[in-house]
C-alpha positions as protocol buffer text, in pm:
chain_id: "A"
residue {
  index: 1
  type: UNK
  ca { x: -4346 y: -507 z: 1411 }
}
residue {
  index: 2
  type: UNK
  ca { x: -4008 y: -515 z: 1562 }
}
residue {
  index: 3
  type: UNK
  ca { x: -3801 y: -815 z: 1525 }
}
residue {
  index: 4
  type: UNK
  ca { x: -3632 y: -954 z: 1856 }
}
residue {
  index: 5
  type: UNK
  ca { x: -3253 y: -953 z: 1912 }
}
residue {
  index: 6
  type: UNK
  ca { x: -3227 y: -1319 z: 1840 }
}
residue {
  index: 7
  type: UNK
  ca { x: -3445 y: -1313 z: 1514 }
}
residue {
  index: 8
  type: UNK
  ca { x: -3198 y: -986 z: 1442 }
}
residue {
  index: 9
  type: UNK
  ca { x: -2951 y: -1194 z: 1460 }
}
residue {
  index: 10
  type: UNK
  ca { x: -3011 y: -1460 z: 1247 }
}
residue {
  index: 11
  type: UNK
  ca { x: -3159 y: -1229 z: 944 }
}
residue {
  index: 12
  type: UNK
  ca { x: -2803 y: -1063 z: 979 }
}
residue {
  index: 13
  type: UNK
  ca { x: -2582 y: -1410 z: 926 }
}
residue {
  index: 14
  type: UNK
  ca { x: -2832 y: -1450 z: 642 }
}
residue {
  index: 15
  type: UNK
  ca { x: -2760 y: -1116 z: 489 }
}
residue {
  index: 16
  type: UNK
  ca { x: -2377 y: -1138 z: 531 }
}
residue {
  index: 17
  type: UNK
  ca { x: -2318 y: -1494 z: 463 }
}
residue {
  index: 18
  type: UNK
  ca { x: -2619 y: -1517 z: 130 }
}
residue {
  index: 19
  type: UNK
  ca { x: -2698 y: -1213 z: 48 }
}
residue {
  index: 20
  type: UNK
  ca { x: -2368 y: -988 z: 66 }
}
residue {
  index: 21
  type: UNK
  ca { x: -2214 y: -1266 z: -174 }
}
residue {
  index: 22
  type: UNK
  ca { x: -2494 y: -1239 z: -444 }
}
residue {
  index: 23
  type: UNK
  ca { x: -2477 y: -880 z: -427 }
}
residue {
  index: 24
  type: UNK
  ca { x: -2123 y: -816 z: -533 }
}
residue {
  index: 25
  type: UNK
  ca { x: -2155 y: -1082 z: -801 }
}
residue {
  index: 26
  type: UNK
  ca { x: -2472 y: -835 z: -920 }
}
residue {
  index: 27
  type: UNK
  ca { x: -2181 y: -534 z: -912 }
}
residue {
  index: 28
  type: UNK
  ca { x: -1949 y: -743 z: -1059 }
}
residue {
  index: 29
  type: UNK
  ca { x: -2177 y: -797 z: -1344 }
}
residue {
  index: 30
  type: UNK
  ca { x: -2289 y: -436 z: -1359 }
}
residue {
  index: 31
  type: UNK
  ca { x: -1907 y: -297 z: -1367 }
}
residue {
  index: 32
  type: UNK
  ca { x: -1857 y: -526 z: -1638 }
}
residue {
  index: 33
  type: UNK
  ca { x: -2157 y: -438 z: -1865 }
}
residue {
  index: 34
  type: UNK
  ca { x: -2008 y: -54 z: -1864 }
}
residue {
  index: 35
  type: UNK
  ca { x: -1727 y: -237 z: -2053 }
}
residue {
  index: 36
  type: UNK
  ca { x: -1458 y: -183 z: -1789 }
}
residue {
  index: 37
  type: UNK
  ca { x: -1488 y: 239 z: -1753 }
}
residue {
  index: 38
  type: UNK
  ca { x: -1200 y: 411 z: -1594 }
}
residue {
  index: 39
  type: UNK
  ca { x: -1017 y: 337 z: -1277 }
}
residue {
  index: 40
  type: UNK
  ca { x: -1158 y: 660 z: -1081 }
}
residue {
  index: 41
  type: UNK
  ca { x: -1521 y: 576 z: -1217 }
}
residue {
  index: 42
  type: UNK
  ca { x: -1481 y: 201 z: -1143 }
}
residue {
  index: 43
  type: UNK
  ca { x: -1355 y: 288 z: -805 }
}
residue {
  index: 44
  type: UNK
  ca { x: -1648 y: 565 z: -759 }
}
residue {
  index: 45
  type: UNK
  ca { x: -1941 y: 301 z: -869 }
}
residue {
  index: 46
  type: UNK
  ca { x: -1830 y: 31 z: -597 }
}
residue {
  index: 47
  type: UNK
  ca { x: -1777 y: 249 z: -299 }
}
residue {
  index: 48
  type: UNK
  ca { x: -2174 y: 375 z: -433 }
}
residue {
  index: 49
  type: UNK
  ca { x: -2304 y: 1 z: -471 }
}
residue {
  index: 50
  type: UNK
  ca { x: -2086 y: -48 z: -100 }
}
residue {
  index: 51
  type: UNK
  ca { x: -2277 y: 179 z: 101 }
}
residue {
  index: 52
  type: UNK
  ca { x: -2602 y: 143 z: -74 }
}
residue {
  index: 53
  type: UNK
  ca { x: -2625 y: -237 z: 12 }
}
residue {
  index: 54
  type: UNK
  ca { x: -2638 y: -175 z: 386 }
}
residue {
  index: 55
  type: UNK
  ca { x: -2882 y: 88 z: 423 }
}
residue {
  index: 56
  type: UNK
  ca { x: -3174 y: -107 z: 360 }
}
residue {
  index: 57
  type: UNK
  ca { x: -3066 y: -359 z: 651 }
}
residue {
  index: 58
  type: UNK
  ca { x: -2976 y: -82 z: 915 }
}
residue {
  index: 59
  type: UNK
  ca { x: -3224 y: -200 z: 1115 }
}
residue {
  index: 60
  type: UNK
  ca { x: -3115 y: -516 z: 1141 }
}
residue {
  index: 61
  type: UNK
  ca { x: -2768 y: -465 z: 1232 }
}
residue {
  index: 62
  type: UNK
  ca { x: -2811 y: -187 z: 1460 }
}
residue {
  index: 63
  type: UNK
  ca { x: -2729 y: -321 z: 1783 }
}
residue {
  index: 64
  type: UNK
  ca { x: -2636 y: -665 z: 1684 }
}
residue {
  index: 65
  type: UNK
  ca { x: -2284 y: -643 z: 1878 }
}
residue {
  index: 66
  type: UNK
  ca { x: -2378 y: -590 z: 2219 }
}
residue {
  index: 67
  type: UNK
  ca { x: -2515 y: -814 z: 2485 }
}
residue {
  index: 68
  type: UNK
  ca { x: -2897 y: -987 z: 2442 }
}
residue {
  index: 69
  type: UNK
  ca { x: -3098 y: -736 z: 2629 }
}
residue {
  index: 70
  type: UNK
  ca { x: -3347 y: -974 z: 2672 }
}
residue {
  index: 71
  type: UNK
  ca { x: -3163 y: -1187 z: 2875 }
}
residue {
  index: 72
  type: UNK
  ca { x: -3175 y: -1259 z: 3201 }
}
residue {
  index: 73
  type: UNK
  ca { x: -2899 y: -1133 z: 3428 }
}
């Protein structure tokens, strides 16, 4: 089932503004459980946990920028 542009839109300001949040504290907490590793390998392990957060929501952002399609003109 595909979700509507407005219900898209919603699930995205829930993602960003709940979800993106808890997830860095969860990297946060991950980084420092490896007890601080090098600067390169710190560096390499958040641009990793940076991508991987989004691609399970592509579908929800895709599209979110332009105009409402559904809406009347």
């Amino acid at each position: 089932m595909a979700l509507s542009y407005k219900a898209r839109k919603r699930w995205s300001l829930v993602i960003l503004l709940v979800g993106l949040p808890a997830y860095i504290v969860a990297c946060v907490t991950v980084i420092n459980w490896l007890d601080r590793p090098s600067l390169l390998v710190e560096l390499l392990v958040y641009i990793v946990l940076g991508i991987l957060w989004a691609l399970p929501f592509k579908f929800v952002f895709k599209g979110i920028g332009q105009p409402d399609p559904d809406a009347e003109k």
